[in-house]
Structures are given as C-alpha cells and as structure tokens.
PDB file of C-alpha atoms in Angstrom:
ATOM      1  CA  MET J   1     115.288  66.335  69.043  1.00  0.00           C
ATOM      2  CA  LYS J   2     118.177  67.896  70.952  1.00  0.00           C
ATOM      3  CA  PHE J   3     118.690  71.537  71.901  1.00  0.00           C
ATOM      4  CA  GLN J   4     122.263  72.815  71.632  1.00  0.00           C
ATOM      5  CA  GLY J   5     121.682  76.565  71.640  1.00  0.00           C
ATOM      6  CA  THR J   6     121.520  78.807  68.577  1.00  0.00           C
ATOM      7  CA  LYS J   7     123.634  81.448  66.885  1.00  0.00           C
ATOM      8  CA  GLU J   8     121.566  84.117  68.642  1.00  0.00           C
ATOM      9  CA  TYR J   9     121.483  82.484  72.079  1.00  0.00           C
ATOM     10  CA  VAL J  10     124.521  81.372  74.078  1.00  0.00           C
ATOM     11  CA  ALA J  11     123.382  78.375  76.114  1.00  0.00           C
ATOM     12  CA  THR J  12     125.674  76.961  78.787  1.00  0.00           C
ATOM     13  CA  GLU J  13     126.148  73.211  79.004  1.00  0.00           C
ATOM     14  CA  ASP J  14     124.037  72.857  82.140  1.00  0.00           C
ATOM     15  CA  LEU J  15     121.175  74.757  80.478  1.00  0.00           C
ATOM     16  CA  THR J  16     121.169  72.551  77.376  1.00  0.00           C
ATOM     17  CA  VAL J  17     121.223  69.481  79.635  1.00  0.00           C
ATOM     18  CA  ALA J  18     118.205  70.838  81.528  1.00  0.00           C
ATOM     19  CA  VAL J  19     116.214  71.556  78.349  1.00  0.00           C
ATOM     20  CA  ASN J  20     116.907  68.138  76.876  1.00  0.00           C
ATOM     21  CA  ALA J  21     116.180  66.380  80.173  1.00  0.00           C
ATOM     22  CA  ALA J  22     112.777  68.092  80.406  1.00  0.00           C
ATOM     23  CA  VAL J  23     112.001  67.075  76.809  1.00  0.00           C
ATOM     24  CA  THR J  24     113.007  63.470  77.483  1.00  0.00           C
ATOM     25  CA  LEU J  25     111.014  63.275  80.727  1.00  0.00           C
ATOM     26  CA  GLU J  26     108.060  65.070  79.100  1.00  0.00           C
ATOM     27  CA  ARG J  27     107.842  67.376  82.095  1.00  0.00           C
ATOM     28  CA  PRO J  28     107.563  71.175  82.200  1.00  0.00           C
ATOM     29  CA  LEU J  29     110.911  72.947  82.470  1.00  0.00           C
ATOM     30  CA  LEU J  30     110.752  75.497  85.292  1.00  0.00           C
ATOM     31  CA  VAL J  31     113.384  78.173  84.717  1.00  0.00           C
ATOM     32  CA  LYS J  32     114.324  80.667  87.418  1.00  0.00           C
ATOM     33  CA  GLY J  33     116.980  83.358  87.495  1.00  0.00           C
ATOM     34  CA  GLU J  34     117.559  87.077  87.784  1.00  0.00           C
ATOM     35  CA  PRO J  35     115.469  89.283  85.484  1.00  0.00           C
ATOM     36  CA  GLY J  36     117.342  89.784  82.237  1.00  0.00           C
ATOM     37  CA  THR J  37     119.152  86.426  82.200  1.00  0.00           C
ATOM     38  CA  GLY J  38     117.318  85.174  79.115  1.00  0.00           C
ATOM     39  CA  LYS J  39     114.567  83.004  80.592  1.00  0.00           C
ATOM     40  CA  THR J  40     111.835  84.116  78.199  1.00  0.00           C
ATOM     41  CA  GLU J  41     114.198  84.187  75.244  1.00  0.00           C
ATOM     42  CA  LEU J  42     115.153  80.585  76.000  1.00  0.00           C
ATOM     43  CA  ALA J  43     111.697  79.364  74.977  1.00  0.00           C
ATOM     44  CA  ARG J  44     111.867  81.281  71.694  1.00  0.00           C
ATOM     45  CA  GLN J  45     115.294  79.867  70.914  1.00  0.00           C
ATOM     46  CA  VAL J  46     114.274  76.301  71.809  1.00  0.00           C
ATOM     47  CA  ALA J  47     111.358  76.640  69.395  1.00  0.00           C
ATOM     48  CA  GLU J  48     113.625  78.023  66.672  1.00  0.00           C
ATOM     49  CA  ALA J  49     116.348  75.418  67.187  1.00  0.00           C
ATOM     50  CA  LEU J  50     113.879  72.521  67.064  1.00  0.00           C
ATOM     51  CA  GLY J  51     111.821  74.020  64.244  1.00  0.00           C
ATOM     52  CA  LEU J  52     108.643  74.252  66.322  1.00  0.00           C
ATOM     53  CA  LYS J  53     105.897  76.835  66.649  1.00  0.00           C
ATOM     54  CA  MET J  54     105.832  78.733  69.956  1.00  0.00           C
ATOM     55  CA  ILE J  55     102.696  79.620  71.884  1.00  0.00           C
ATOM     56  CA  GLU J  56     103.259  82.290  74.530  1.00  0.00           C
ATOM     57  CA  TRP J  57     101.096  82.810  77.609  1.00  0.00           C
ATOM     58  CA  ASN J  58     102.143  85.961  79.468  1.00  0.00           C
ATOM     59  CA  VAL J  59     100.934  85.719  83.058  1.00  0.00           C
ATOM     60  CA  LYS J  60      99.828  88.861  84.915  1.00  0.00           C
ATOM     61  CA  SER J  61      98.710  89.476  88.485  1.00  0.00           C
ATOM     62  CA  THR J  62      95.076  89.216  87.364  1.00  0.00           C
ATOM     63  CA  THR J  63      95.512  86.071  85.256  1.00  0.00           C
ATOM     64  CA  ARG J  64      93.479  83.019  86.257  1.00  0.00           C
ATOM     65  CA  ALA J  65      94.423  79.460  85.391  1.00  0.00           C
ATOM     66  CA  GLN J  66      91.032  78.915  83.753  1.00  0.00           C
ATOM     67  CA  GLN J  67      91.937  81.528  81.126  1.00  0.00           C
ATOM     68  CA  GLY J  68      94.675  79.215  79.886  1.00  0.00           C
ATOM     69  CA  LEU J  69      92.093  76.505  79.251  1.00  0.00           C
ATOM     70  CA  TYR J  70      89.065  78.392  77.969  1.00  0.00           C
ATOM     71  CA  GLU J  71      86.591  81.125  78.843  1.00  0.00           C
ATOM     72  CA  TYR J  72      82.809  80.868  78.528  1.00  0.00           C
ATOM     73  CA  ASP J  73      81.098  84.143  77.614  1.00  0.00           C
ATOM     74  CA  ALA J  74      77.707  83.701  79.304  1.00  0.00           C
ATOM     75  CA  VAL J  75      76.928  87.425  79.083  1.00  0.00           C
ATOM     76  CA  SER J  76      77.153  87.470  75.283  1.00  0.00           C
ATOM     77  CA  ARG J  77      75.034  84.355  75.056  1.00  0.00           C
ATOM     78  CA  LEU J  78      72.341  85.918  77.248  1.00  0.00           C
ATOM     79  CA  ARG J  79      72.373  89.081  75.140  1.00  0.00           C
ATOM     80  CA  ASP J  80      72.090  87.094  71.906  1.00  0.00           C
ATOM     81  CA  SER J  81      69.205  85.064  73.308  1.00  0.00           C
ATOM     82  CA  GLN J  82      67.340  88.289  74.066  1.00  0.00           C
ATOM     83  CA  LEU J  83      67.956  89.439  70.495  1.00  0.00           C
ATOM     84  CA  GLY J  84      66.788  86.135  69.040  1.00  0.00           C
ATOM     85  CA  ASP J  85      70.173  85.241  67.574  1.00  0.00           C
ATOM     86  CA  GLU J  86      70.291  81.574  66.498  1.00  0.00           C
ATOM     87  CA  ARG J  87      73.939  81.331  67.567  1.00  0.00           C
ATOM     88  CA  VAL J  88      72.720  80.752  71.135  1.00  0.00           C
ATOM     89  CA  TYR J  89      71.755  77.158  70.292  1.00  0.00           C
ATOM     90  CA  ASP J  90      75.411  76.174  69.946  1.00  0.00           C
ATOM     91  CA  VAL J  91      77.334  76.860  73.145  1.00  0.00           C
ATOM     92  CA  LYS J  92      80.640  76.499  71.284  1.00  0.00           C
ATOM     93  CA  ASN J  93      80.038  79.930  69.780  1.00  0.00           C
ATOM     94  CA  TYR J  94      80.648  81.404  73.235  1.00  0.00           C
ATOM     95  CA  ILE J  95      83.747  79.493  74.239  1.00  0.00           C
ATOM     96  CA  LYS J  96      87.114  81.151  73.690  1.00  0.00           C
ATOM     97  CA  GLN J  97      90.093  78.834  73.580  1.00  0.00           C
ATOM     98  CA  GLY J  98      93.014  79.575  75.897  1.00  0.00           C
ATOM     99  CA  LYS J  99      96.712  79.063  75.261  1.00  0.00           C
ATOM    100  CA  LEU J 100      96.760  75.536  76.702  1.00  0.00           C
ATOM    101  CA  TRP J 101      93.830  74.527  74.512  1.00  0.00           C
ATOM    102  CA  GLU J 102      95.627  76.023  71.510  1.00  0.00           C
ATOM    103  CA  ALA J 103      98.756  74.011  72.345  1.00  0.00           C
ATOM    104  CA  PHE J 104      96.796  70.806  72.993  1.00  0.00           C
ATOM    105  CA  ASP J 105      94.819  71.211  69.753  1.00  0.00           C
ATOM    106  CA  SER J 106      97.882  71.579  67.556  1.00  0.00           C
ATOM    107  CA  ASP J 107      98.515  68.758  65.089  1.00  0.00           C
ATOM    108  CA  GLU J 108     102.250  69.333  65.477  1.00  0.00           C
ATOM    109  CA  LYS J 109     104.440  69.540  68.559  1.00  0.00           C
ATOM    110  CA  VAL J 110     104.787  73.090  69.882  1.00  0.00           C
ATOM    111  CA  VAL J 111     106.699  74.960  72.572  1.00  0.00           C
ATOM    112  CA  LEU J 112     104.339  76.393  75.183  1.00  0.00           C
ATOM    113  CA  LEU J 113     105.806  79.255  77.218  1.00  0.00           C
ATOM    114  CA  ILE J 114     104.082  80.139  80.501  1.00  0.00           C
ATOM    115  CA  ASP J 115     105.934  83.338  81.265  1.00  0.00           C
ATOM    116  CA  GLU J 116     106.413  84.726  84.810  1.00  0.00           C
ATOM    117  CA  ILE J 117     104.095  82.294  86.563  1.00  0.00           C
ATOM    118  CA  ASP J 118     104.970  83.811  89.953  1.00  0.00           C
ATOM    119  CA  LYS J 119     103.116  87.034  89.062  1.00  0.00           C
ATOM    120  CA  ALA J 120      99.753  85.331  89.464  1.00  0.00           C
ATOM    121  CA  ASP J 121      97.890  84.306  92.601  1.00  0.00           C
ATOM    122  CA  ILE J 122      99.518  81.572  94.710  1.00  0.00           C
ATOM    123  CA  GLU J 123      96.759  79.128  93.695  1.00  0.00           C
ATOM    124  CA  PHE J 124      97.479  79.610  89.985  1.00  0.00           C
ATOM    125  CA  PRO J 125     100.137  76.854  89.717  1.00  0.00           C
ATOM    126  CA  ASN J 126      98.009  74.417  91.718  1.00  0.00           C
ATOM    127  CA  ASP J 127      95.074  75.022  89.408  1.00  0.00           C
ATOM    128  CA  LEU J 128      97.153  73.789  86.465  1.00  0.00           C
ATOM    129  CA  LEU J 129      98.572  70.650  88.101  1.00  0.00           C
ATOM    130  CA  GLN J 130      96.318  68.053  86.508  1.00  0.00           C
ATOM    131  CA  GLU J 131      96.171  69.740  83.114  1.00  0.00           C
ATOM    132  CA  LEU J 132      99.963  69.906  82.763  1.00  0.00           C
ATOM    133  CA  ASP J 133     100.411  66.417  84.201  1.00  0.00           C
ATOM    134  CA  LYS J 134      97.748  64.543  82.231  1.00  0.00           C
ATOM    135  CA  MET J 135      97.773  66.892  79.239  1.00  0.00           C
ATOM    136  CA  GLU J 136      93.988  67.048  79.173  1.00  0.00           C
ATOM    137  CA  PHE J 137      91.080  68.978  80.646  1.00  0.00           C
ATOM    138  CA  PHE J 138      87.282  68.842  80.673  1.00  0.00           C
ATOM    139  CA  VAL J 139      84.989  71.470  79.139  1.00  0.00           C
ATOM    140  CA  TYR J 140      81.886  71.481  81.329  1.00  0.00           C
ATOM    141  CA  GLU J 141      79.743  73.540  78.958  1.00  0.00           C
ATOM    142  CA  THR J 142      80.123  71.088  76.063  1.00  0.00           C
ATOM    143  CA  GLY J 143      80.861  67.881  77.970  1.00  0.00           C
ATOM    144  CA  GLU J 144      84.003  67.176  75.963  1.00  0.00           C
ATOM    145  CA  THR J 145      87.510  66.316  77.075  1.00  0.00           C
ATOM    146  CA  ILE J 146      90.343  68.136  75.326  1.00  0.00           C
ATOM    147  CA  ARG J 147      93.488  66.004  75.067  1.00  0.00           C
ATOM    148  CA  ALA J 148      96.848  67.023  73.677  1.00  0.00           C
ATOM    149  CA  ARG J 149      97.305  65.648  70.178  1.00  0.00           C
ATOM    150  CA  GLN J 150     101.053  66.150  70.526  1.00  0.00           C
ATOM    151  CA  ARG J 151     102.553  66.671  73.986  1.00  0.00           C
ATOM    152  CA  PRO J 152     103.969  70.222  73.932  1.00  0.00           C
ATOM    153  CA  ILE J 153     107.357  71.205  75.304  1.00  0.00           C
ATOM    154  CA  VAL J 154     106.347  73.365  78.273  1.00  0.00           C
ATOM    155  CA  ILE J 155     108.748  76.041  79.529  1.00  0.00           C
ATOM    156  CA  ILE J 156     107.712  77.980  82.636  1.00  0.00           C
ATOM    157  CA  THR J 157     109.616  81.028  83.861  1.00  0.00           C
ATOM    158  CA  SER J 158     109.682  82.570  87.329  1.00  0.00           C
ATOM    159  CA  ASN J 159     111.435  85.606  88.796  1.00  0.00           C
ATOM    160  CA  ASN J 160     111.122  84.176  92.314  1.00  0.00           C
ATOM    161  CA  GLU J 161     108.596  86.808  93.393  1.00  0.00           C
ATOM    162  CA  LYS J 162     106.587  84.074  95.116  1.00  0.00           C
ATOM    163  CA  GLU J 163     107.345  80.577  96.354  1.00  0.00           C
ATOM    164  CA  LEU J 164     105.724  77.965  94.142  1.00  0.00           C
ATOM    165  CA  PRO J 165     103.776  75.050  95.708  1.00  0.00           C
ATOM    166  CA  ASP J 166     105.666  71.807  96.357  1.00  0.00           C
ATOM    167  CA  ALA J 167     103.091  69.770  94.441  1.00  0.00           C
ATOM    168  CA  PHE J 168     103.734  71.924  91.388  1.00  0.00           C
ATOM    169  CA  LEU J 169     107.525  71.759  91.761  1.00  0.00           C
ATOM    170  CA  ARG J 170     107.414  67.945  91.911  1.00  0.00           C
ATOM    171  CA  ARG J 171     105.960  67.872  88.414  1.00  0.00           C
ATOM    172  CA  CYS J 172     108.667  70.090  86.893  1.00  0.00           C
ATOM    173  CA  PHE J 173     112.291  69.752  85.898  1.00  0.00           C
ATOM    174  CA  PHE J 174     114.012  72.715  87.535  1.00  0.00           C
ATOM    175  CA  HIS J 175     116.885  74.863  86.322  1.00  0.00           C
ATOM    176  CA  TYR J 176     118.304  78.070  87.745  1.00  0.00           C
ATOM    177  CA  ILE J 177     120.069  80.271  85.191  1.00  0.00           C
ATOM    178  CA  ARG J 178     123.087  81.652  86.977  1.00  0.00           C
ATOM    179  CA  PHE J 179     124.240  85.102  86.045  1.00  0.00           C
ATOM    180  CA  PRO J 180     126.865  84.735  83.272  1.00  0.00           C
ATOM    181  CA  ASP J 181     130.503  84.864  84.267  1.00  0.00           C
ATOM    182  CA  GLU J 182     132.785  87.143  82.290  1.00  0.00           C
ATOM    183  CA  ALA J 183     133.810  84.460  79.774  1.00  0.00           C
ATOM    184  CA  THR J 184     130.180  83.613  78.994  1.00  0.00           C
ATOM    185  CA  MET J 185     129.271  87.283  78.879  1.00  0.00           C
ATOM    186  CA  ARG J 186     131.957  87.859  76.252  1.00  0.00           C
ATOM    187  CA  LYS J 187     130.330  85.188  74.062  1.00  0.00           C
ATOM    188  CA  ILE J 188     126.916  86.849  74.539  1.00  0.00           C
ATOM    189  CA  VAL J 189     128.350  90.258  73.644  1.00  0.00           C
ATOM    190  CA  GLU J 190     129.979  88.829  70.526  1.00  0.00           C
ATOM    191  CA  VAL J 191     126.554  87.644  69.338  1.00  0.00           C
ATOM    192  CA  HIS J 192     125.012  91.103  69.748  1.00  0.00           C
ATOM    193  CA  HIS J 193     128.015  93.340  69.059  1.00  0.00           C
ATOM    194  CA  PRO J 194     130.394  91.355  66.838  1.00  0.00           C
ATOM    195  CA  GLY J 195     133.838  92.795  66.400  1.00  0.00           C
ATOM    196  CA  ILE J 196     133.769  95.089  69.421  1.00  0.00           C
ATOM    197  CA  LYS J 197     137.267  96.261  70.356  1.00  0.00           C
ATOM    198  CA  GLU J 198     138.862  94.049  72.989  1.00  0.00           C
ATOM    199  CA  SER J 199     140.167  96.970  75.030  1.00  0.00           C
ATOM    200  CA  LEU J 200     136.738  98.626  75.236  1.00  0.00           C
ATOM    201  CA  LEU J 201     134.998  95.335  76.060  1.00  0.00           C
ATOM    202  CA  THR J 202     137.498  94.503  78.794  1.00  0.00           C
ATOM    203  CA  SER J 203     137.192  97.933  80.374  1.00  0.00           C
ATOM    204  CA  ALA J 204     133.389  97.940  80.146  1.00  0.00           C
ATOM    205  CA  LEU J 205     132.906  94.436  81.542  1.00  0.00           C
ATOM    206  CA  THR J 206     135.364  95.078  84.373  1.00  0.00           C
ATOM    207  CA  GLN J 207     133.361  98.139  85.354  1.00  0.00           C
ATOM    208  CA  PHE J 208     130.053  96.335  84.878  1.00  0.00           C
ATOM    209  CA  TYR J 209     130.952  93.487  87.243  1.00  0.00           C
ATOM    210  CA  GLU J 210     132.382  95.970  89.765  1.00  0.00           C
ATOM    211  CA  ILE J 211     129.041  97.805  89.749  1.00  0.00           C
ATOM    212  CA  ARG J 212     127.150  94.559  90.341  1.00  0.00           C
ATOM    213  CA  GLU J 213     129.276  93.897  93.438  1.00  0.00           C
ATOM    214  CA  VAL J 214     128.674  97.278  95.076  1.00  0.00           C
ATOM    215  CA  PRO J 215     127.109  96.593  98.522  1.00  0.00           C
ATOM    216  CA  GLY J 216     123.616  97.978  98.974  1.00  0.00           C
ATOM    217  CA  LEU J 217     122.699  98.026  95.290  1.00  0.00           C
ATOM    218  CA  LYS J 218     118.912  97.653  95.030  1.00  0.00           C
ATOM    219  CA  LYS J 219     118.836  96.361  91.455  1.00  0.00           C
ATOM    220  CA  LYS J 220     121.906  94.843  89.921  1.00  0.00           C
ATOM    221  CA  PRO J 221     122.255  95.563  86.194  1.00  0.00           C
ATOM    222  CA  SER J 222     121.418  92.539  84.053  1.00  0.00           C
ATOM    223  CA  THR J 223     122.625  91.024  80.800  1.00  0.00           C
ATOM    224  CA  SER J 224     120.133  92.967  78.699  1.00  0.00           C
ATOM    225  CA  GLU J 225     121.244  96.188  80.387  1.00  0.00           C
ATOM    226  CA  VAL J 226     124.946  95.678  79.753  1.00  0.00           C
ATOM    227  CA  LEU J 227     124.135  94.988  76.093  1.00  0.00           C
ATOM    228  CA  ASP J 228     122.214  98.271  75.911  1.00  0.00           C
ATOM    229  CA  TRP J 229     125.088 100.051  77.641  1.00  0.00           C
ATOM    230  CA  LEU J 230     127.637  98.674  75.185  1.00  0.00           C
ATOM    231  CA  LYS J 231     125.418  99.737  72.292  1.00  0.00           C
ATOM    232  CA  LEU J 232     125.458 103.289  73.637  1.00  0.00           C
ATOM    233  CA  LEU J 233     129.220 103.226  74.197  1.00  0.00           C
ATOM    234  CA  LEU J 234     129.719 102.169  70.592  1.00  0.00           C
ATOM    235  CA  ALA J 235     127.256 104.779  69.314  1.00  0.00           C
ATOM    236  CA  GLU J 236     129.098 107.508  71.229  1.00  0.00           C
ATOM    237  CA  ASP J 237     132.459 106.113  70.059  1.00  0.00           C
ATOM    238  CA  LEU J 238     133.813 106.137  73.605  1.00  0.00           C
ATOM    239  CA  SER J 239     137.245 104.745  74.407  1.00  0.00           C
ATOM    240  CA  PRO J 240     138.399 102.771  77.464  1.00  0.00           C
ATOM    241  CA  GLU J 241     139.902 106.017  78.801  1.00  0.00           C
ATOM    242  CA  ASP J 242     136.466 107.668  78.625  1.00  0.00           C
ATOM    243  CA  LEU J 243     135.075 104.994  80.933  1.00  0.00           C
ATOM    244  CA  LYS J 244     137.573 105.602  83.708  1.00  0.00           C
ATOM    245  CA  ARG J 245     136.028 106.716  86.977  1.00  0.00           C
ATOM    246  CA  ASP J 246     137.601 108.426  89.939  1.00  0.00           C
ATOM    247  CA  GLY J 247     136.466 109.278  93.419  1.00  0.00           C
ATOM    248  CA  ALA J 248     134.905 112.534  92.266  1.00  0.00           C
ATOM    249  CA  ASN J 249     132.787 110.806  89.655  1.00  0.00           C
ATOM    250  CA  ALA J 250     131.699 107.359  90.786  1.00  0.00           C
ATOM    251  CA  LEU J 251     128.778 107.148  88.360  1.00  0.00           C
ATOM    252  CA  PRO J 252     129.562 105.220  85.168  1.00  0.00           C
ATOM    253  CA  LYS J 253     129.244 106.883  81.794  1.00  0.00           C
ATOM    254  CA  LEU J 254     125.680 106.770  80.467  1.00  0.00           C
ATOM    255  CA  HIS J 255     124.658 105.260  83.778  1.00  0.00           C
ATOM    256  CA  GLY J 256     120.954 105.398  82.897  1.00  0.00           C
ATOM    257  CA  ALA J 257     121.405 102.167  80.937  1.00  0.00           C
ATOM    258  CA  LEU J 258     122.713 100.349  84.023  1.00  0.00           C
ATOM    259  CA  LEU J 259     121.144 101.978  87.090  1.00  0.00           C
ATOM    260  CA  LYS J 260     117.362 101.917  86.978  1.00  0.00           C
ATOM    261  CA  ASN J 261     116.253 103.632  90.184  1.00  0.00           C
ATOM    262  CA  GLU J 262     117.115 106.756  92.130  1.00  0.00           C
ATOM    263  CA  GLN J 263     118.292 104.808  95.201  1.00  0.00           C
ATOM    264  CA  ASP J 264     121.145 103.231  93.271  1.00  0.00           C
ATOM    265  CA  VAL J 265     122.090 106.529  91.612  1.00  0.00           C
ATOM    266  CA  HIS J 266     122.174 108.202  95.050  1.00  0.00           C
ATOM    267  CA  LEU J 267     124.283 105.304  96.339  1.00  0.00           C
ATOM    268  CA  PHE J 268     126.991 106.027  93.780  1.00  0.00           C
ATOM    269  CA  GLU J 269     126.740 109.755  94.469  1.00  0.00           C
ATOM    270  CA  ARG J 270     127.287 109.082  98.175  1.00  0.00           C
ATOM    271  CA  LEU J 271     130.279 106.895  97.371  1.00  0.00           C
ATOM    272  CA  ALA J 272     131.748 109.759  95.337  1.00  0.00           C
ATOM    273  CA  PHE J 273     131.085 112.230  98.164  1.00  0.00           C
ATOM    274  CA  MET J 274     132.798 109.942 100.695  1.00  0.00           C
ATOM    275  CA  ALA J 275     135.762 109.462  98.363  1.00  0.00           C
ATOM    276  CA  ARG J 276     136.183 113.216  97.957  1.00  0.00           C
ATOM    277  CA  GLY J 277     136.123 113.634 101.751  1.00  0.00           C
ATOM    278  CA  GLN J 278     138.862 111.038 102.191  1.00  0.00           C
ATOM    279  CA  ASN J 279     141.054 112.735  99.564  1.00  0.00           C
ATOM    280  CA  ARG J 280     141.034 116.099 101.327  1.00  0.00           C
TER     281      ARG J 280
END
C-alpha cells in the first residue's frame, strides 16, 4: 500500500515519502504549510490512490475532542422519560457516534482526516492523545470499549495558527509542505489547465512569484489562487502583453483573484504612486 500521487494531485518526492512513512509507522501524519498548498486535498488523494473510504472531521474553534468520539444527548433522554417513551431504557438510543468512532467501527481500512486541528482550543490535541495512540476509547454511559477494527490512516492538517503540544507532536510523523517552486507549479497547472500556452504561463507565473516576494504583503497568493487567476486569464483570452505592468499600473490584471484584502491592494497602489513620482 504505497502512495505515489495521482493524476489530479502532484505530490513531490518528500511528500510521498512522508505519507508512506506515516502509514508504515502507523502514526498520524501531521501536515503543515501555507493555506492553499493542498493539505486537505492530500487526504482525499491518498484515499483515492489507495482505494479507501475517507472520513472527514472539520475542526472549528468551538469543536471539542469528545465530539470526535461520541456525544450523549441527556436532554433528549430526559424529555423522552417525561413522555413515557420506552426508548429511554436503552441508553444507546441517545449516543451519537463521532468521526473517530465511525473510523474505528469500519470493517475496512479508512483515511481519517482531522482538518485544521489548530483552530480548536489548545487542549484539543491533548484530549485525543490516548485515543489516537491506542486506537480505542471508553464509552462511560454503556461501559463498552470501542477499538479500531482496522487501524485508520490518520492525516491531520494545521495552518500553524497555534503551537501544538509536544506530547501530541511526539506521536505524529511531521511534514511541512513547502510552497511549490516554479517547476512544480507548472506540473500543477498542467493538471488543471492542460495545454495552456507556454508564453502566457511563463508570463503569468513570473508575475505571480514576483507578487509573492513583494515586501509587506499581508497575504501571499496561494496555489489555489494562481489556478483561479489563470482560469480567468484564459476565459478573458488575455495575452502575455496584456499582463505587462508598468509603474503607473502596479496592480496585476484581475487582481481580485490574487490579492484578498484591501491592505495588499493599497500596497500595490502605493508602489505605483511612488513609481510615478520617480519618473517625473
């Protein structure tokens, strides 16, 4: 069971090594990187490449670790007892399985994605230590222990919004997805926009990487954003000459696909203003 990437996902050699190492070690793969570098998509493509079902747990700021195991609805049980409902005699009727339980209960191996774990409270990773390590947990309401029938491939993503606890990191295989260099980006573009003219691609990528290097940029455009930008360029049938910028117009064509906040737009406007002043 080896991951080598897919037709839809360009995986670098170090990324495929990381995925396969995590599978061999039977440890969660913790993937970090800039937003838009394909961390979430990696789990989907691993599942597709290995022919496995994927279970996705999207973590939010309000998510608690217990929700990944199960939730006990005591309020509904109390209400049903007041109404004389016979369901109250079986506590299992009021237990909702979480994503970890779903993964553990599967007869076949699955890919479990815990997406953006750093969005949750700092204690969230610690609260999952034993469950991810031993692949089991205890249900207090029923007195049963839920054990993984098949150890899932666990992929955890983080945008580095919070530092993760050392105890949690020790139990993971770590990989940082570096932002693609131009050669890798060309392969990614070919997957999404096959047959794009070389001259347009060269001009667009040159400008894209120049934008990313502008000092003071609050949010650098990502892979997903350059793909959207190229889609617009193709839809508008723009040529490399149309993309040329000068001092009077520092903003790129269709810049709304690349620059996602007013600070960065104003930054390019100031650069244009300064360039016009120097040319006088």
